[in-house]
Short mmCIF file of C-alpha atoms in Angstrom, two decimals:
data_model
loop_
_atom_site.label_atom_id
_atom_site.label_comp_id
_atom_site.label_asym_id
_atom_site.label_seq_id
_atom_site.Cartn_x
_atom_site.Cartn_y
_atom_site.Cartn_z
CA MET A 24 -29.62 -5.06 16.78
CA GLN A 25 -27.12 -2.89 14.89
CA PHE A 26 -24.71 -6.42 14.47
CA PRO A 27 -20.79 -4.36 14.09
CA ILE A 28 -18.77 -4.44 10.16
CA GLY A 29 -15.18 -4.45 10.35
CA LEU A 30 -13.48 -1.12 10.54
CA THR A 31 -9.27 -1.57 10.34
CA PHE A 32 -6.90 -4.46 10.48
CA ASN A 33 -7.92 -6.62 13.97
CA ALA A 34 -6.87 -9.56 13.13
CA HIS A 35 -5.02 -10.98 16.82
CA PRO A 36 -2.31 -13.88 16.32
CA GLU A 37 -5.15 -15.41 19.19
CA ARG A 38 -7.89 -15.66 17.00
CA THR A 39 -10.26 -15.73 20.24
CA VAL A 40 -9.00 -12.37 20.99
CA SER A 41 -10.54 -11.17 16.90
CA VAL A 42 -10.88 -12.00 13.44
CA GLU A 43 -12.08 -8.34 12.27
CA ASN A 44 -9.84 -7.63 9.13
CA VAL A 45 -11.05 -5.54 6.32
CA ILE A 46 -9.42 -6.20 2.78
CA ASN A 47 -9.56 -4.56 -0.38
CA MET A 48 -11.66 -1.85 1.72
CA GLN A 49 -11.44 1.19 3.38
CA PRO A 50 -13.13 2.41 6.44
CA GLU A 51 -14.89 6.54 5.32
CA ALA A 52 -16.19 8.25 7.66
CA THR A 53 -19.49 9.59 7.50
CA PRO A 54 -20.55 11.66 10.48
CA ARG A 55 -23.69 12.99 8.51
CA GLY A 56 -24.70 10.14 6.96
CA ARG A 57 -26.74 6.71 7.47
CA SER A 58 -23.74 5.58 10.10
CA GLN A 59 -20.87 6.63 11.69
CA TYR A 60 -18.77 4.97 9.10
CA VAL A 61 -18.86 3.25 5.38
CA LEU A 62 -16.66 0.72 3.87
CA ARG A 63 -15.65 1.14 0.23
CA SER A 64 -13.77 -1.29 -2.78
CA CYS A 65 -9.96 -0.05 -3.38
CA PRO A 66 -9.04 2.03 -5.72
CA GLY A 67 -8.06 -0.76 -8.94
CA LEU A 68 -6.05 -1.00 -11.73
CA ARG A 69 -6.49 -0.07 -14.81
CA GLU A 70 -3.85 -0.90 -17.47
CA PHE A 71 -2.33 2.48 -18.17
CA VAL A 72 1.23 1.51 -21.15
CA GLY A 73 3.31 -1.77 -21.10
CA VAL A 74 6.54 -1.11 -21.11
CA GLY A 75 9.39 -3.89 -19.46
CA GLY A 76 7.15 -7.99 -20.76
CA SER A 77 7.10 -9.33 -17.92
CA ARG A 78 10.63 -7.76 -16.29
CA ARG A 79 9.64 -5.89 -12.08
CA VAL A 80 8.85 -2.07 -12.12
CA ARG A 81 12.20 -0.85 -10.48
CA GLY A 82 11.16 2.87 -9.12
CA MET A 83 9.67 6.29 -11.07
CA ILE A 84 9.40 9.72 -11.36
CA GLU A 85 8.06 12.80 -12.71
CA VAL A 86 10.13 14.66 -14.41
CA ARG A 87 9.33 17.89 -17.57
CA GLY A 88 5.31 16.26 -17.11
CA LEU A 89 7.08 12.89 -18.32
CA LEU A 90 7.47 9.77 -16.80
CA TYR A 91 10.63 7.44 -16.54
CA VAL A 92 10.16 4.11 -15.32
CA VAL A 93 12.99 1.56 -14.25
CA ALA A 94 11.79 -1.76 -15.73
CA GLY A 95 13.92 -4.47 -15.42
CA PRO A 96 18.00 -3.38 -16.81
CA VAL A 97 16.17 -0.90 -18.66
CA LEU A 98 14.84 2.84 -17.94
CA TYR A 99 11.73 3.66 -19.72
CA ARG A 100 10.11 7.41 -21.11
CA ILE A 101 6.37 8.08 -21.16
CA ASN A 102 5.87 10.55 -23.91
CA ALA A 103 2.15 12.75 -23.33
CA ASP A 104 1.07 10.29 -26.60
CA LEU A 105 1.80 7.31 -24.02
CA THR A 106 4.59 6.30 -26.70
CA VAL A 107 7.28 4.47 -24.78
CA ASP A 108 10.87 5.20 -25.33
CA GLU A 109 13.57 3.58 -24.01
CA PHE A 110 17.15 3.86 -22.71
CA THR A 111 20.81 2.21 -21.52
CA TYR A 112 21.16 -0.58 -19.04
CA ILE A 113 20.39 0.04 -15.22
CA ASP A 114 22.66 -2.85 -13.17
CA GLY A 115 20.72 -4.76 -10.44
CA SER A 116 17.13 -6.42 -10.04
CA GLY A 117 15.23 -4.69 -6.61
CA PRO A 118 14.57 -0.88 -6.09
CA VAL A 119 16.69 1.44 -7.35
CA GLY A 120 16.83 5.12 -5.98
CA ILE A 121 15.57 8.41 -7.78
CA SER A 122 16.14 12.07 -7.63
CA THR A 123 15.81 14.40 -9.87
CA ASN A 124 17.36 18.22 -9.87
CA GLY A 125 15.42 18.93 -12.95
CA THR A 126 17.69 18.55 -15.98
CA GLU A 127 19.21 14.39 -14.73
CA ILE A 128 18.00 11.90 -12.68
CA HIS A 129 19.61 10.46 -10.97
CA LEU A 130 19.95 6.25 -10.57
CA ALA A 131 20.88 5.25 -7.68
CA ALA A 132 21.57 0.55 -8.27
CA GLY A 133 24.55 -0.25 -6.11
CA GLU A 134 27.61 -0.78 -7.23
CA ALA A 135 26.91 1.48 -10.27
CA GLY A 136 25.04 4.70 -10.97
CA PHE A 137 23.48 6.89 -13.37
CA ILE A 138 22.64 10.32 -14.64
CA PHE A 139 20.40 10.74 -17.37
CA ASN A 140 20.63 13.91 -18.62
CA VAL A 141 16.14 15.38 -19.68
CA LEU A 142 17.33 17.64 -22.21
CA THR A 143 20.30 15.43 -24.00
CA GLU A 144 18.51 12.36 -23.47
CA GLU A 145 21.76 10.79 -22.89
CA VAL A 146 22.28 8.43 -20.27
CA ILE A 147 26.17 8.71 -18.09
CA PRO A 148 27.43 5.74 -16.24
CA ILE A 149 29.05 7.44 -12.77
CA THR A 150 32.47 6.86 -13.18
CA ASP A 151 34.12 9.09 -10.34
CA GLU A 152 35.64 6.50 -7.44
CA ALA A 153 34.19 8.62 -4.84
CA TYR A 154 31.51 7.20 -5.83
CA PRO A 155 30.03 4.88 -3.13
CA THR A 156 27.41 1.69 -3.52
CA ALA A 157 24.21 3.17 -3.06
CA TYR A 158 20.71 2.20 -3.48
CA THR A 159 18.64 5.23 -2.54
CA SER A 160 19.41 8.97 -3.33
CA ALA A 161 18.13 12.44 -2.63
CA PHE A 162 18.42 15.46 -3.98
CA VAL A 163 18.93 18.48 -1.33
CA ALA A 164 19.71 22.24 -2.01
CA GLY A 165 21.21 21.61 -5.58
CA ARG A 166 22.70 18.37 -3.88
CA PHE A 167 22.03 14.65 -4.42
CA VAL A 168 22.71 13.01 -1.04
CA VAL A 169 23.47 8.59 -1.24
CA GLU A 170 24.19 6.62 1.72
CA ASP A 171 27.85 4.27 1.28
CA ALA A 172 26.31 1.19 1.84
CA GLU A 173 29.70 -0.57 2.23
CA SER A 174 30.58 2.09 5.06
CA GLN A 175 30.18 2.56 8.91
CA GLY A 176 27.60 5.61 9.07
CA LYS A 177 28.59 7.14 5.91
CA PHE A 178 27.28 9.61 3.67
CA CYS A 179 28.14 11.67 0.03
CA TRP A 180 27.39 14.22 -1.82
CA SER A 181 27.78 15.41 -5.60
CA GLU A 182 28.97 18.87 -6.52
CA GLN A 183 25.75 21.12 -7.10
CA TYR A 184 23.82 20.37 -10.25
CA ASP A 185 26.52 17.62 -11.50
CA GLY A 186 25.57 14.61 -10.82
CA THR A 187 28.28 13.40 -12.77
CA ASN A 188 31.01 14.86 -10.60
CA TRP A 189 31.76 13.69 -6.47
CA ASN A 190 34.30 14.28 -4.25
CA GLY A 191 35.90 12.09 -2.39
CA LEU A 192 36.32 14.93 0.53
CA ASP A 193 32.45 15.34 0.22
CA PHE A 194 31.19 13.09 3.08
CA ALA A 195 29.81 13.03 6.66
CA THR A 196 29.24 10.44 9.00
CA ALA A 197 26.54 10.39 11.41
CA GLU A 198 26.86 11.75 14.92
CA LEU A 199 24.74 9.83 16.92
CA LEU A 200 25.72 6.22 16.98
CA PRO A 201 27.96 5.18 14.56
CA ASP A 202 25.48 3.21 12.83
CA PRO A 203 25.47 1.47 9.43
CA VAL A 204 23.56 4.13 7.22
CA ILE A 205 20.62 2.86 5.47
CA ALA A 206 19.01 4.43 3.39
CA VAL A 207 18.50 9.12 3.11
CA TYR A 208 15.69 11.14 1.96
CA GLY A 209 14.84 14.22 0.54
CA ARG A 210 12.55 16.48 2.07
CA GLY A 211 12.83 20.39 1.56
CA GLN A 212 16.49 21.77 2.42
CA THR A 213 16.55 19.51 5.26
CA ALA A 214 18.32 15.40 4.05
CA THR A 215 16.48 12.33 6.42
CA VAL A 216 19.27 10.37 6.84
CA PHE A 217 18.57 6.57 8.37
CA GLY A 218 20.61 4.51 9.89
CA SER A 219 20.30 0.97 11.21
CA GLN A 220 19.58 2.26 14.82
CA THR A 221 18.85 6.14 14.56
CA THR A 222 18.06 8.84 12.22
CA GLU A 223 19.69 12.26 11.66
CA PHE A 224 19.14 15.31 10.03
CA TRP A 225 21.74 17.33 8.57
CA ARG A 226 21.03 20.92 6.41
CA PRO A 227 23.29 22.69 4.09
CA SER A 228 26.61 24.09 4.96
CA GLU A 229 29.39 25.31 4.25
CA ALA A 230 30.88 22.69 4.55
CA GLY A 231 27.93 20.62 2.79
CA PHE A 232 25.85 19.38 4.95
CA SER A 233 25.85 19.73 9.12
CA PRO A 234 23.37 18.21 11.36
CA ILE A 235 20.29 19.67 12.73
CA PRO A 236 21.69 19.84 16.48
CA GLY A 237 18.94 17.76 19.26
CA SER A 238 17.11 16.33 16.27
CA GLY A 239 19.53 12.79 16.27
CA GLN A 240 16.77 10.17 17.15
CA ARG A 241 17.59 6.41 18.31
CA MET A 242 14.80 5.21 16.15
CA GLY A 243 16.49 3.53 12.83
CA LEU A 244 14.98 1.74 9.50
CA ARG A 245 14.48 -1.70 8.72
CA SER A 246 13.55 -1.96 5.13
CA ARG A 247 15.60 -0.09 2.93
CA ALA A 248 12.94 0.98 0.70
CA SER A 249 9.25 1.02 3.13
CA VAL A 250 10.81 5.55 3.04
CA ALA A 251 8.40 7.39 0.79
CA GLU A 252 6.24 10.82 1.81
CA THR A 253 2.41 12.77 1.24
CA ASP A 254 1.59 15.44 2.62
CA ASN A 255 4.50 16.02 4.51
CA VAL A 256 4.50 12.88 6.30
CA ILE A 257 7.52 10.34 6.19
CA PHE A 258 6.17 6.59 6.14
CA TYR A 259 9.03 4.17 7.01
CA HIS A 260 9.37 0.75 8.39
CA ALA A 261 11.34 1.47 11.38
CA SER A 262 14.78 -1.10 13.32
CA ASP A 263 11.95 -1.86 16.26
CA GLY A 264 9.64 -3.16 13.93
CA SER A 265 6.68 -0.95 13.63
CA PHE A 266 5.49 1.55 11.33
CA ARG A 267 6.45 5.09 12.28
CA ALA A 268 5.49 8.45 10.52
CA MET A 269 7.61 12.15 11.23
CA SER A 270 6.06 15.89 10.41
CA GLY A 271 8.66 17.14 11.96
CA TYR A 272 11.84 15.73 13.88
CA GLN A 273 9.98 13.07 15.83
CA PRO A 274 8.94 9.71 14.90
CA MET A 275 5.98 8.86 15.64
CA ARG A 276 4.13 4.68 16.21
CA ILE A 277 1.44 4.54 13.27
CA SER A 278 0.98 0.41 13.57
CA THR A 279 -1.12 -1.66 16.41
CA ALA A 280 0.32 -5.05 17.72
CA ASN A 281 -1.78 -6.44 15.67
CA VAL A 282 0.12 -5.27 12.24
CA GLU A 283 3.27 -5.15 13.95
CA ALA A 284 2.67 -8.98 14.67
CA ALA A 285 1.68 -9.75 10.72
CA THR A 286 4.45 -8.27 9.56
CA SER A 287 7.36 -8.96 12.59
CA GLU A 288 8.90 -11.46 9.86
CA TRP A 289 9.90 -8.13 7.49
CA ARG A 290 13.07 -6.90 6.11
CA ASP A 291 11.79 -6.36 2.80
CA ALA A 292 9.47 -3.95 3.41
CA GLU A 293 8.59 -1.50 0.01
CA GLY A 294 6.65 1.68 0.74
CA PHE A 295 4.96 4.11 -1.69
CA CYS A 296 2.73 6.65 -0.72
CA TYR A 297 -0.70 7.99 -2.93
CA THR A 298 -3.24 10.77 -2.54
CA LEU A 299 -6.71 9.67 -4.65
CA ASP A 300 -10.20 10.78 -3.85
CA GLY A 301 -9.53 12.42 -0.18
CA HIS A 302 -7.40 9.58 1.20
CA ALA A 303 -3.59 9.44 1.74
CA VAL A 304 -2.66 5.92 2.43
CA TYR A 305 0.70 4.40 3.32
CA GLU A 306 1.13 1.01 1.32
CA VAL A 307 3.68 -1.17 1.95
CA SER A 308 3.89 -4.45 0.83
CA SER A 309 6.77 -7.59 1.30
CA PRO A 310 8.25 -9.17 -1.61
CA ALA A 311 9.25 -12.44 0.56
CA TYR A 312 6.28 -12.70 3.35
CA ASP A 313 3.70 -12.17 -0.12
CA ARG A 314 1.34 -9.27 2.20
CA THR A 315 0.28 -5.84 1.71
CA PHE A 316 -0.79 -2.97 4.01
CA CYS A 317 -2.84 0.26 4.08
CA TYR A 318 -2.39 3.00 6.10
CA ASP A 319 -4.79 5.72 5.94
CA LEU A 320 -3.98 9.32 6.72
CA THR A 321 -6.89 10.58 7.06
CA GLU A 322 -9.48 7.69 8.20
CA SER A 323 -6.72 7.99 11.08
CA GLN A 324 -6.92 11.40 12.05
CA ARG A 325 -10.66 11.69 11.26
CA LEU A 326 -11.27 8.19 13.28
CA GLY A 327 -9.19 9.19 15.95
CA GLU A 328 -7.61 5.45 15.76
CA PRO A 329 -4.41 4.17 13.25
CA ILE A 330 -6.93 2.95 10.18
CA TRP A 331 -5.07 -0.05 8.61
CA PHE A 332 -6.74 -1.97 6.02
CA GLU A 333 -4.85 -5.35 3.49
CA LYS A 334 -5.16 -4.87 -0.94
CA ARG A 335 -4.62 -8.65 -2.46
CA SER A 336 -3.86 -8.93 -6.34
CA GLY A 337 -5.52 -12.23 -7.96
CA ILE A 338 -8.08 -14.58 -7.18
CA ASP A 339 -8.61 -18.27 -4.35
CA GLU A 340 -5.01 -20.22 -5.13
CA ALA A 341 -3.02 -17.25 -6.99
CA GLU A 342 -4.67 -14.40 -4.52
CA GLY A 343 -1.14 -12.90 -3.29
CA ARG A 344 0.14 -9.42 -2.37
CA HIS A 345 -1.20 -5.89 -4.54
CA ARG A 346 0.91 -5.29 -7.72
CA ALA A 347 0.86 -2.21 -6.62
CA SER A 348 4.80 -0.87 -6.64
CA PHE A 349 6.03 2.64 -6.61
CA SER A 350 3.82 5.49 -7.54
CA ALA A 351 4.49 8.87 -8.79
CA VAL A 352 1.03 11.60 -10.23
CA ALA A 353 1.68 12.19 -14.18
CA PHE A 354 -0.85 13.11 -17.32
CA GLY A 355 -3.07 14.05 -14.17
CA LYS A 356 -3.31 10.61 -12.90
CA THR A 357 -2.55 8.60 -9.98
CA LEU A 358 -0.10 5.69 -11.21
CA VAL A 359 1.22 2.67 -9.91
CA GLY A 360 4.20 0.34 -11.26
CA ASP A 361 3.69 -3.61 -11.15
CA ALA A 362 5.61 -5.16 -8.97
CA GLN A 363 5.56 -8.31 -10.84
CA ALA A 364 5.85 -7.37 -14.92
CA GLY A 365 6.42 -4.40 -16.70
CA ILE A 366 2.98 -2.26 -16.72
CA VAL A 367 2.31 0.66 -15.30
CA TRP A 368 -1.18 1.22 -14.40
CA GLU A 369 -3.51 3.76 -13.25
CA LEU A 370 -5.04 3.83 -9.81
CA THR A 371 -8.75 4.71 -9.72
CA HIS A 372 -11.79 4.41 -8.07
CA ALA A 373 -13.01 3.87 -11.63
CA GLN A 374 -11.72 0.20 -11.85
CA ALA A 375 -12.53 -1.93 -9.24
CA PRO A 376 -10.38 -4.44 -7.22
CA GLU A 377 -10.72 -8.37 -7.72
CA PHE A 378 -12.56 -8.96 -5.13
CA ALA A 379 -13.11 -7.27 -1.42
CA GLU A 380 -14.06 -8.82 2.06
CA PHE A 381 -14.31 -8.08 5.95
CA TYR A 382 -14.11 -10.07 8.43
CA THR A 383 -16.47 -8.30 11.13
CA PRO A 384 -15.54 -8.56 15.22
CA HIS A 385 -16.94 -10.88 17.36
CA VAL A 386 -19.70 -10.77 18.72
CA THR A 387 -22.08 -12.05 22.00
CA ASP A 388 -24.13 -11.76 24.58
CA PRO A 389 -21.82 -9.07 26.73
CA GLN A 390 -24.23 -9.41 29.60
CA ASN A 391 -25.59 -12.89 30.24
CA HIS A 392 -22.56 -14.90 28.41
CA GLN A 393 -26.05 -17.70 27.61
CA ARG A 394 -26.84 -19.07 23.38
CA ARG A 395 -28.85 -16.29 21.35
CA ARG A 396 -30.85 -17.14 17.65
CA LEU A 397 -29.79 -15.44 15.16
CA ALA A 398 -32.38 -14.99 13.56
CA LYS A 399 -30.92 -13.12 10.44
CA LEU A 400 -28.81 -10.87 8.79
CA GLU A 401 -29.10 -7.99 6.69
CA LEU A 402 -26.33 -6.31 5.07
CA ILE A 403 -27.77 -2.38 3.64
CA CYS A 404 -24.74 -1.38 1.13
CA ARG A 405 -24.21 0.09 -2.53
CA THR A 406 -23.23 -2.08 -5.83
CA GLY A 407 -25.62 -0.89 -8.91
CA GLN A 408 -23.54 -3.04 -11.60
CA THR A 409 -22.88 -6.43 -13.23
CA ALA A 410 -19.28 -7.55 -13.39
CA ARG A 411 -17.88 -8.23 -16.81
CA ILE A 412 -16.83 -11.56 -17.09
CA GLU A 413 -13.80 -10.57 -19.55
CA GLU A 414 -13.00 -7.89 -16.32
CA ALA A 415 -13.02 -10.28 -13.93
CA GLY A 416 -10.15 -12.66 -15.95
CA TRP A 417 -12.04 -15.35 -15.60
CA GLY A 418 -13.58 -16.52 -18.32
CA GLU A 419 -14.28 -20.52 -18.32
CA ALA A 420 -14.00 -21.40 -14.37
CA TRP A 421 -17.24 -18.32 -15.14
CA ASP A 422 -19.57 -20.72 -16.56
CA LEU A 423 -18.49 -23.44 -14.31
CA LEU A 424 -19.50 -21.58 -11.45
CA TRP A 425 -23.40 -20.46 -12.83
CA GLY A 426 -23.93 -22.05 -15.40
CA GLY A 427 -22.86 -19.31 -18.44
CA GLY A 428 -24.43 -17.61 -21.12
CA GLU A 429 -24.34 -13.55 -21.21
CA GLU A 430 -21.47 -11.21 -21.35
CA THR A 431 -22.47 -10.61 -17.87
CA ARG A 432 -23.39 -11.39 -14.99
CA GLU A 433 -24.73 -10.42 -12.06
CA PRO A 434 -22.52 -9.52 -8.87
CA HIS A 435 -23.19 -12.31 -5.56
CA CYS A 436 -21.70 -11.30 -2.17
CA MET A 437 -20.90 -14.88 0.48
CA LEU A 438 -21.86 -14.95 3.97
CA ARG A 439 -19.86 -17.96 6.37
CA LEU A 440 -20.51 -18.34 10.13
CA SER A 441 -17.62 -18.85 12.54
CA ARG A 442 -18.95 -20.25 16.13
CA ASP A 443 -15.64 -21.29 17.02
CA ASN A 444 -14.01 -17.46 17.47
CA GLY A 445 -12.76 -17.75 13.91
CA PHE A 446 -11.14 -21.39 13.97
CA GLN A 447 -13.36 -22.82 11.20
CA TRP A 448 -16.16 -21.30 9.23
CA GLY A 449 -19.42 -22.81 7.74
CA GLU A 450 -20.73 -23.18 5.00
CA GLU A 451 -20.97 -20.68 1.67
CA LYS A 452 -24.39 -18.76 1.70
CA TRP A 453 -24.36 -16.52 -1.16
CA ARG A 454 -27.14 -13.58 -2.45
CA PRO A 455 -27.69 -11.82 -5.34
CA MET A 456 -26.73 -7.61 -5.42
CA GLY A 457 -28.15 -6.17 -7.90
CA THR A 458 -28.08 -5.50 -11.65
CA ASP A 459 -27.43 -2.19 -13.28
CA GLY A 460 -29.18 0.82 -11.99
CA ALA A 461 -30.44 -1.85 -7.83
CA PHE A 462 -28.19 1.42 -6.03
CA ALA A 463 -30.37 -0.06 -2.52
CA ILE A 464 -29.85 -3.38 -1.83
CA ARG A 465 -30.44 -5.19 1.24
CA MET A 466 -29.36 -9.02 0.98
CA ILE A 467 -30.77 -10.59 4.39
CA TRP A 468 -29.70 -14.52 5.41
CA ARG A 469 -32.39 -16.32 7.76
CA ARG A 470 -32.00 -18.96 9.52
CA LEU A 471 -28.16 -19.29 10.75
CA GLY A 472 -28.89 -20.70 14.04
CA GLN A 473 -27.32 -20.20 17.25
CA PHE A 474 -24.32 -19.44 18.90
CA ARG A 475 -22.58 -18.06 22.24
CA GLN A 476 -20.10 -16.15 19.94
CA VAL A 477 -20.02 -15.83 15.77
CA ALA A 478 -17.97 -14.11 13.75
CA ALA A 479 -19.24 -12.68 10.08
CA HIS A 480 -17.39 -12.54 6.84
CA PHE A 481 -18.07 -11.25 3.70
CA ARG A 482 -16.94 -11.57 0.57
CA ILE A 483 -17.57 -10.50 -3.66
CA THR A 484 -16.04 -12.40 -5.94
CA GLN A 485 -16.49 -10.01 -8.57
CA PRO A 486 -14.73 -6.72 -9.43
CA VAL A 487 -17.87 -4.53 -8.98
CA PRO A 488 -17.67 -0.99 -6.85
CA PHE A 489 -19.14 -1.88 -3.41
CA THR A 490 -20.06 0.37 -0.88
CA VAL A 491 -21.77 -0.83 2.90
CA ILE A 492 -23.40 1.18 4.50
CA GLY A 493 -24.56 -1.18 7.86
CA LEU A 494 -25.19 -4.42 9.32
CA ASN A 495 -28.68 -5.60 10.98
CA ALA A 496 -29.32 -8.33 13.05
CA ASP A 497 -32.28 -10.11 14.27
CA VAL A 498 -31.30 -11.62 17.49
CA SER A 499 -33.38 -13.51 20.48
#
C-alpha cells in the first residue's frame, strides 16, 4: 500500500488527531511525475559576507546594485567586490524600517531617524521636531511615510525627495477607527496603513495623502515586523492572530487552525519573502518563541490548500528558529541576514540545511479498526551525495557516533514509529542513504511489529540535498 508522507504542517494541539509535520523540507507538486508531489529539502544558508561580528542583522535593502545592511548599531555597505564599508551609529537594537527613493535611504529606528545619501555617502540625522517616533518606513509618490508610534491613529510624511525635511502639518489620521498605527507599507502609489484593529489604504492627493473610498478593512496588525511582499501579495500577522495575504484590499486568511494554535502567543513575528527556484515563500519567525514557519504561495496555489512547513537551524540541543532574518536580491543572488550574528547569507539549493525531517499522518485500518502487521516500510528518495564533516559542523562528535576516520561520510536516515497517537516514539532505526552518484535510493525497514494506528518520523541529520518521492508499506 501507499503510505502517506507529510505534506504540510498539520500538527494538531491534540496529538491524537494529527502529528503531521514537515521540517526543513518543502512539498513540490509533480502532477506529471512518479507521484502527485514530492518532499524536497529547503534551500540552505551559504555564507556570503560577514559584516557585524556578533551583532544581529536588523534590516537590509538593495540600492543601485549595492547592498546596505544594518547590523547592531552600524550601517554597512557591501560592494560588488564584496568589500564592506562601515558608516555611522544607528539607534536601537530591534528591526529598523528601511526604504529608499533611489538616492536617499531612510532608516526608522524608533525615536531617531536617519537619511543616508548614497551619492555623497553622508549620514544625516533627522532633526526636525515634526519627525515622529517611527519603526517602519515606506516610500510612496516621492515621499517617505512613517507611523507616529506615540499618537492615536496618526502617520506622517516628508517633503518630496527630501527625507531630511518634515513639516508638522504633513500628517493624516486613520478614519475607519482611531486605533494606533502600528506600521506603514508602500506599494506603488498606495500607502497601506496598518492599525491595531484596522487597515486603511491611502493615495497621493493635493493635501499629501487621502483615503481610498471603501477600501478600509476591520482587520489590523499584531506584529509590526511581520509585513512582507512577494508576487504583488502583502503578507502579515493579523490582529486576530491569523496570518493574512492581500493582493488587493481584501485580507485573505492563509493560516490554518493548527498554524494559529502553534503561534497563538506570538506578538513579535518578523517576516520576509523570497522567490527561489519557482517557489514564492513567506517566512515568519518569533524571536521570543524561537520558531519559524513558512508559507509557500506557489505550492498552495498548485495543490489547492495552504502549504506550511517549519524551518530550523542547529542540531539537537542547539536546534531553534531558522537563522535567516530579512532579505534582499542583490548581485544576482537571494540574500538574507542572520538573526544571531552580523552575517549575510546566500539562500541556495546548492547548500542543504543542517537536517531535514518529516512526520507522516496517522495510519489506521479505516474499515475494520483491527490490529494490523507492518511487515515493511520502503522509503523511495534521492540523495547522491556524501556529507562533508566540516560542513555538518560536527567535528569530533561524528567520530563518537560513527567511528570516525574519513573526511566524508555516507548519509543516513532514521525511522521512529509511534503507536500511541504520537505521545511516545520507538527506538531509532538507521539506514544508509547511498554514496556519491547513488541517485535512486530505496531504504527498507522490516519487521516493524503490529499496530492499530501508526505514524512514522523520518530524519536526516546531515547537510545533504534530499528528495522524498514516495513511501510504500507492506501491511497484513
